[in-house]
Coordinates of C-alpha atoms in Angstrom, one line a residue:
X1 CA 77.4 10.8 -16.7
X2 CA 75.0 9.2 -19.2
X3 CA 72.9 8.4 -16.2
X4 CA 72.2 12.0 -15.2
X5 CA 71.9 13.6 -18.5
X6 CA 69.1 11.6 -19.3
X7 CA 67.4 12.4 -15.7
X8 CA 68.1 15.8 -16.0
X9 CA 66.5 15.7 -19.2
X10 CA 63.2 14.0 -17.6
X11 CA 63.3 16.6 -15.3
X12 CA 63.3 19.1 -17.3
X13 CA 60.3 17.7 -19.3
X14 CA 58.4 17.5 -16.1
X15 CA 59.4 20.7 -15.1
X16 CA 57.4 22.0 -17.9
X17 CA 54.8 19.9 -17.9
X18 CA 54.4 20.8 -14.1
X19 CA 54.3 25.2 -15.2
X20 CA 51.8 24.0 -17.8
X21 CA 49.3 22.3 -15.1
X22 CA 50.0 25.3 -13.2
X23 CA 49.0 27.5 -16.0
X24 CA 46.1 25.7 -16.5
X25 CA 44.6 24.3 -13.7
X26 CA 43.6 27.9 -11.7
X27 CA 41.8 29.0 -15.1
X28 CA 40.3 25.6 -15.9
X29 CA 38.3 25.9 -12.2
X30 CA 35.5 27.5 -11.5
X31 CA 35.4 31.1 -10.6
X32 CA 36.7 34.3 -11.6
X33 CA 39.7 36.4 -10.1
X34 CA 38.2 39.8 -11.0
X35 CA 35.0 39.1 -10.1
X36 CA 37.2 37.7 -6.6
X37 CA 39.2 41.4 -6.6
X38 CA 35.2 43.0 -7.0
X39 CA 33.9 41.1 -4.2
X40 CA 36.8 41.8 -2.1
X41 CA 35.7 45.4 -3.1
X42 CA 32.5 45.1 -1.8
X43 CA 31.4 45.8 -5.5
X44 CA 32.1 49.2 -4.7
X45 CA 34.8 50.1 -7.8
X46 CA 34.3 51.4 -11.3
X47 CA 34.6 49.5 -14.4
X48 CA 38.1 51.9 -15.2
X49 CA 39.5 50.9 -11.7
X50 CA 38.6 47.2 -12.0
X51 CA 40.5 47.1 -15.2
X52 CA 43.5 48.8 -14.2
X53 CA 43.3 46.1 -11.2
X54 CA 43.2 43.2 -13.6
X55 CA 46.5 45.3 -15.8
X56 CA 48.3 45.1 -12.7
X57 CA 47.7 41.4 -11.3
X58 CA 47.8 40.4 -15.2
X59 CA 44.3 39.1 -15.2
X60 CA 43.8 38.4 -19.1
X61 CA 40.9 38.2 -21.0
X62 CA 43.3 37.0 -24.0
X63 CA 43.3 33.6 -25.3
X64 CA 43.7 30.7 -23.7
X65 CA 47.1 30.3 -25.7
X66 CA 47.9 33.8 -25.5
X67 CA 48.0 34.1 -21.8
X68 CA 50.2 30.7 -22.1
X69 CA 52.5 32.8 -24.1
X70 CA 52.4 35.5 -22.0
X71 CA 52.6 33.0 -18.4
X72 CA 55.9 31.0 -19.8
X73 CA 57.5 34.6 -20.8
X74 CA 57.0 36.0 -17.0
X75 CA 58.2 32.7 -15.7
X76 CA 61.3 33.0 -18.2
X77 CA 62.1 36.6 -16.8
X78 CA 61.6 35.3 -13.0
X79 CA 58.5 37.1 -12.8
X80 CA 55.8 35.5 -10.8
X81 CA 53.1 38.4 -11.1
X82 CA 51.4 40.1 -8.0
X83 CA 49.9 39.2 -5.3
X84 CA 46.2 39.9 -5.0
X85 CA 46.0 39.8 -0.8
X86 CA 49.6 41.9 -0.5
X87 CA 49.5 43.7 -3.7
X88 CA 53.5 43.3 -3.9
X89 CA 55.1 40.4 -6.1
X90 CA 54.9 37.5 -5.2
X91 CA 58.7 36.7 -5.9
X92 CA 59.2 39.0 -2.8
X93 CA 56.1 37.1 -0.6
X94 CA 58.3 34.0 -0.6
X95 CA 61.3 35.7 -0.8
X96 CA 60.2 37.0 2.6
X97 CA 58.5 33.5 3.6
X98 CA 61.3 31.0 2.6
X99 CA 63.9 31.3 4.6
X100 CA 61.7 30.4 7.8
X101 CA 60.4 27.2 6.4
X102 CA 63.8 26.4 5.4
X103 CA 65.5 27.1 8.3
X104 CA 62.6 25.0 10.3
X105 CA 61.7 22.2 8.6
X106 CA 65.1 22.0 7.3
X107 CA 66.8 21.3 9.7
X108 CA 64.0 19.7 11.7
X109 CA 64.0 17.1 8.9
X110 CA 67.8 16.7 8.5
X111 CA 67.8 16.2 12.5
X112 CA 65.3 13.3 12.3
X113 CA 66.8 11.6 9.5
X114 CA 70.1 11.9 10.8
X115 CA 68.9 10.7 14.6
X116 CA 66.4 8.1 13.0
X117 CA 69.2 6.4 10.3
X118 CA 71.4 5.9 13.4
X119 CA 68.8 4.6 15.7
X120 CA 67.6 2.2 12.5
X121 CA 71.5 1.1 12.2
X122 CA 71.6 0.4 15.9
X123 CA 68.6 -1.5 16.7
X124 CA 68.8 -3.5 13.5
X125 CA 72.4 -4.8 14.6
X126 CA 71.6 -5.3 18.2
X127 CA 68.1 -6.3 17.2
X128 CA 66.0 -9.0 20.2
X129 CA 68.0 -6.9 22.8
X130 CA 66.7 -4.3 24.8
X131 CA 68.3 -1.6 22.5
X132 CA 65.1 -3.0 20.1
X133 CA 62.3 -3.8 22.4
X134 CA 62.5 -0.5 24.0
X135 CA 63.1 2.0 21.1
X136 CA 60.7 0.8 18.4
X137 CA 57.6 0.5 20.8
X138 CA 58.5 3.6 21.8
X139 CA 59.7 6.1 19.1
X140 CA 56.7 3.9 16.7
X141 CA 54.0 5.4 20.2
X142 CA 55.0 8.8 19.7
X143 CA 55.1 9.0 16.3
X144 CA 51.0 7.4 16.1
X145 CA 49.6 10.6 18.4
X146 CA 47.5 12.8 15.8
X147 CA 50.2 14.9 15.0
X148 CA 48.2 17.9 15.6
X149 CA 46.9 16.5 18.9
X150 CA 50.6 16.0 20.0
X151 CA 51.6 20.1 18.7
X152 CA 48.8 21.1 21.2
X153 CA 49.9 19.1 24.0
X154 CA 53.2 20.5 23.7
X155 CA 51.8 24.0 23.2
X156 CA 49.5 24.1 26.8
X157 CA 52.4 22.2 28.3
X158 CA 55.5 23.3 27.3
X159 CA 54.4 26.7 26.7
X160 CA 51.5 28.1 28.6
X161 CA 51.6 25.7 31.7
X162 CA 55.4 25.3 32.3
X163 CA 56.4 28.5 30.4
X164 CA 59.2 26.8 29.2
X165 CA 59.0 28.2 25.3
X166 CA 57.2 30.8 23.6
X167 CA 53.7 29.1 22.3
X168 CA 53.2 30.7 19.4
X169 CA 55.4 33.5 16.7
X170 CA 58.6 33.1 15.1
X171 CA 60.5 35.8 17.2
X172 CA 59.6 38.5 19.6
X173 CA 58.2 40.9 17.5
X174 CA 57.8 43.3 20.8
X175 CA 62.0 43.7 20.9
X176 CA 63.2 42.8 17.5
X177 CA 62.8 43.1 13.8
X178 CA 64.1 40.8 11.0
X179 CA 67.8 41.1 10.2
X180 CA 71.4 40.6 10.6
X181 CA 71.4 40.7 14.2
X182 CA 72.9 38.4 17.1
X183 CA 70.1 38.9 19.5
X184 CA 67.2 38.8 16.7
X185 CA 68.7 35.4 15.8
X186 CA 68.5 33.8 19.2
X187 CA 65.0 34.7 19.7
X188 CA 64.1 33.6 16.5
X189 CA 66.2 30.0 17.4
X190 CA 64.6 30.0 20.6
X191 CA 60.8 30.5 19.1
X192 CA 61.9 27.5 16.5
X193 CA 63.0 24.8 19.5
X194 CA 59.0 24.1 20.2
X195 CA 57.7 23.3 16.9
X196 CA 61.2 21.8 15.5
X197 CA 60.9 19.3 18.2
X198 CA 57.2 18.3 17.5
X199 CA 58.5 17.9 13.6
X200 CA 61.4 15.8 14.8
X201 CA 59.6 13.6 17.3
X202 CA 56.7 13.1 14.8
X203 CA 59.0 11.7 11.9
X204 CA 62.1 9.8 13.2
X205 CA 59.8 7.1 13.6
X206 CA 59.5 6.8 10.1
X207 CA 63.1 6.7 9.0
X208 CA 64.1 4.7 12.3
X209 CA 61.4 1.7 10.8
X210 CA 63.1 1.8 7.5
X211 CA 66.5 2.2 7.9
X212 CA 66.1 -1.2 10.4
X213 CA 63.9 -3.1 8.1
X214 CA 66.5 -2.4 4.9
X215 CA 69.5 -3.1 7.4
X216 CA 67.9 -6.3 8.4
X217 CA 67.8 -7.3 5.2
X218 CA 71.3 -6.2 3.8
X219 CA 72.6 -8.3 6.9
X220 CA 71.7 -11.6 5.4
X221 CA 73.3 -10.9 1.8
X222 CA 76.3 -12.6 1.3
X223 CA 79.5 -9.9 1.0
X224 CA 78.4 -8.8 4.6
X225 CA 78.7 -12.9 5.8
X226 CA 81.8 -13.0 3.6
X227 CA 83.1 -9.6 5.4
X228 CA 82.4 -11.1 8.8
X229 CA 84.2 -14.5 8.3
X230 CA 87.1 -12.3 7.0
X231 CA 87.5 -11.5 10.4
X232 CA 86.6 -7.4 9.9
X233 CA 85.8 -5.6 12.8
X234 CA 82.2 -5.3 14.2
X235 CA 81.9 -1.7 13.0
X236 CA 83.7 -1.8 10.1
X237 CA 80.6 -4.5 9.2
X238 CA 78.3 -2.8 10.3
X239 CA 78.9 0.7 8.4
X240 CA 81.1 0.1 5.7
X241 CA 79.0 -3.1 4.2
X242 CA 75.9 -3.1 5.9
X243 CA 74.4 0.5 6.4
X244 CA 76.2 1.8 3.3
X245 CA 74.4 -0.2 1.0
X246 CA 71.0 -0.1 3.5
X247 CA 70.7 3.4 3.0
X248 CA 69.9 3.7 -0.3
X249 CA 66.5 3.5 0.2
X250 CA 66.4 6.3 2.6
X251 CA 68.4 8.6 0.4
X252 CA 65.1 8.2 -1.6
X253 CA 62.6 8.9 0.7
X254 CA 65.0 11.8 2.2
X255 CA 65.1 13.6 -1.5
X256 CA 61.6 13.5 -1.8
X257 CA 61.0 14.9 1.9
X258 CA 64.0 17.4 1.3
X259 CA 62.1 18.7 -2.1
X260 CA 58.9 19.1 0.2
X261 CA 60.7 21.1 2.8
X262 CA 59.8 24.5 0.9
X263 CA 56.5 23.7 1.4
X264 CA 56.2 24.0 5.0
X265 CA 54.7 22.0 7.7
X266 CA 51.6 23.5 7.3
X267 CA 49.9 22.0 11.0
X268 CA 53.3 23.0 12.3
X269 CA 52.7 26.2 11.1
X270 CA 49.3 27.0 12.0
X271 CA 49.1 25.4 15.5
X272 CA 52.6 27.6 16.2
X273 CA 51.4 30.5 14.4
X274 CA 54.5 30.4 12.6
X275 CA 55.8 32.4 9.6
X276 CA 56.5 30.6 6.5
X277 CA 56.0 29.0 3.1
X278 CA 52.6 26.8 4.6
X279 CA 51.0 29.3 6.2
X280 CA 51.2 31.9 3.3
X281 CA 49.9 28.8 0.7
X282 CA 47.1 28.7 3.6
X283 CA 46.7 32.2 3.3
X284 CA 46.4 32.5 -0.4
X285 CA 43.5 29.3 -0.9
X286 CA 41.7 31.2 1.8
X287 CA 41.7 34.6 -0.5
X288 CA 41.7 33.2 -3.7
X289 CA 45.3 34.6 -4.6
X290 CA 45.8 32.7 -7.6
X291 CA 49.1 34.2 -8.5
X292 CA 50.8 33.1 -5.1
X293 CA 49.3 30.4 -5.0
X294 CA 50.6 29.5 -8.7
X295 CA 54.0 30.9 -7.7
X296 CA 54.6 29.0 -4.8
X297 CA 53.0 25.5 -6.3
X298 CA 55.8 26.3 -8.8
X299 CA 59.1 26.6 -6.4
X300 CA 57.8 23.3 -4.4
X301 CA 58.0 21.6 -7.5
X302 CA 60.9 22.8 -9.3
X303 CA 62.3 22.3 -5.0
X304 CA 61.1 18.1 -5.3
X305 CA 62.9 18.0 -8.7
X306 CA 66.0 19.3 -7.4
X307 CA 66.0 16.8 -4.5
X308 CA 65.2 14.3 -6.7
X309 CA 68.4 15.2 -9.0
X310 CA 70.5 15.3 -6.4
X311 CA 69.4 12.2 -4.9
X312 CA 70.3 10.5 -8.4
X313 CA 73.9 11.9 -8.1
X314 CA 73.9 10.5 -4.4
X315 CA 73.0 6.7 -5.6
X316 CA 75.8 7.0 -8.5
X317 CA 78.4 8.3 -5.7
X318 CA 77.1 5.6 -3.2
X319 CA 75.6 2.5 -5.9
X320 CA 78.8 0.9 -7.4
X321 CA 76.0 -1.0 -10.0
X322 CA 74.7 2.4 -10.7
X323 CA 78.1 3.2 -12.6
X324 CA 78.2 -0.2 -14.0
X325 CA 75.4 -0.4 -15.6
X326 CA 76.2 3.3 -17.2
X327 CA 79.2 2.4 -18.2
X328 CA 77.9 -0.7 -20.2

């Protein structure tokens, strides 16, 4: 328990370190957001109208400390500001945004991991058979195309030449609108199946390579020999002693990838033309929206700390030295 206190209390430190770049970074850069609000104007706006604009997206002319004050305060009371492209907070931009990256690249990731850990188990136990020689060369192929080479392939083929899959959208706007509702939910599952499979294909290369390189490895320490000259059963070796303890490393590189999740696949998104968290980050660089983009730099951290707490408690519930070494 020691353990986690102590990371929870890192994280918290670089939680607020991380708001304070935030803070800081968009007003240490060159340009102006009111003069960005009077060229999106056209110039055409009084000097009363301007300033009522800069009141209501909370554009300061305080302090540098001040606005600090005032930044950590909103950020206390969930308040993210407004938006300058949507003129609505921006609290309910990726409140509207989220839950399509999540549901995407969430469970695309979880997919490829899950697939890819397997696949690393298998071909690392029956490695020099044709199980190896035929899935690394291949899976490591697929997983080299420019990923945004192999989404466009996909997209002609699979969508415009075959007519297989919608190309583009993330539900048919033409018969449905977002809600609780069986039929929106299908089309929205069966506009997801294009892009989740190009996220998938393009990653479970990576977590097939490690898993096999780690089990490898953990197949040469000794407690697995000693479990196999105990007479244990193949798979019993094989999960229990060898990928238990050859996972660890994954449950890493899974945290981090899970914490990065809320930030979209941004190709994904933009070759797909598909709602979510990367394509509105997209959206507010290309208009200067320095609340949304403040406000969504924010969740992907606080979302890569998260997943990085919860992979800690993973390696305590799956790393018997973990608790050890607390304990002592």
């Amino acid at each position: 328990m020691r353990h986690l206190i102590r990371r929870l209390s890192l994280y918290l430190v670089a939680l607020w370190a991380s708001a304070t770049l935030n803070f800081l970074i968009p007003r240490l850069s060159p340009g102006d957001p009111a003069q960005a609000l009077l060229a999106r104007m056209h110039g055409r706006i009084s000097p009363a109208a301007l300033h009522a604009l800069e009141v209501q997206y909370g554009i300061s002319h305080e302090s540098l400390f001040s606005q600090y004050q005032q930044y950590i305060g909103n950020l206390l009371r969930f308040d993210l500001g407004t938006s300058f492209a949507n003129a609505e907070p921006v609290t309910n931009v990726i409140a509207r945004d989220l839950p399509w990256t999540l549901a995407l690249v969430g469970v695309s990731l979880v997919i490829s991991f899950v697939v890819g850990t397997i696949l690393g188990v298998a071909v690392a136990w029956w490695r020099g058979t044709k199980t190896d020689t035929i899935l690394m060369p291949s899976f490591t192929f697929l997983s080299a195309i420019p990923y945004f080479w192999f989404a466009l392939a996909l997209v002609f083929v699979l969508g415009y030449v075959l007519n297989w899959l919608p190309p583009s959208g993330g539900y048919d706007i033409y018969s449905y609108s977002p809600g609780l509702d069986l039929g929106f939910f299908l089309s929205a599952a069966k506009y997801a199946i294009l892009p989740a499979f190009t996220i998938v294909i393009g990653s479970i290369a990576g977590w097939m390579l490690g898993m096999r390189n780690t089990m490898i490895t953990t197949l040469s320490e000794d407690y697995v020999l000693m479990a196999e000259a105990k007479g244990l059963s193949r798979w019993r070796v094989m999960m229990t002693y060898a990928a238990r303890n050859a996972i660890l490393p994954n449950i890493t590189s899974f945290a981090l990838s899970l914490g990065f999740v809320v930030s979209g696949s941004l190709l994904t998104e933009i070759v797909f033309n598909y709602p979510g968290i990367g394509y509105a980050l997209l959206q507010g660089v290309e208009n200067k929206d320095y609340p949304l983009i403040q406000g969504l730099f924010l969740i992907i951290t606080i979302a890569v700390l998260v997943a990085n707490l919860l992979a800690d408690v993973a390696y305590v519930a799956l790393d018997p030295r973990v608790r050890s070494s607390e304990g002592g």
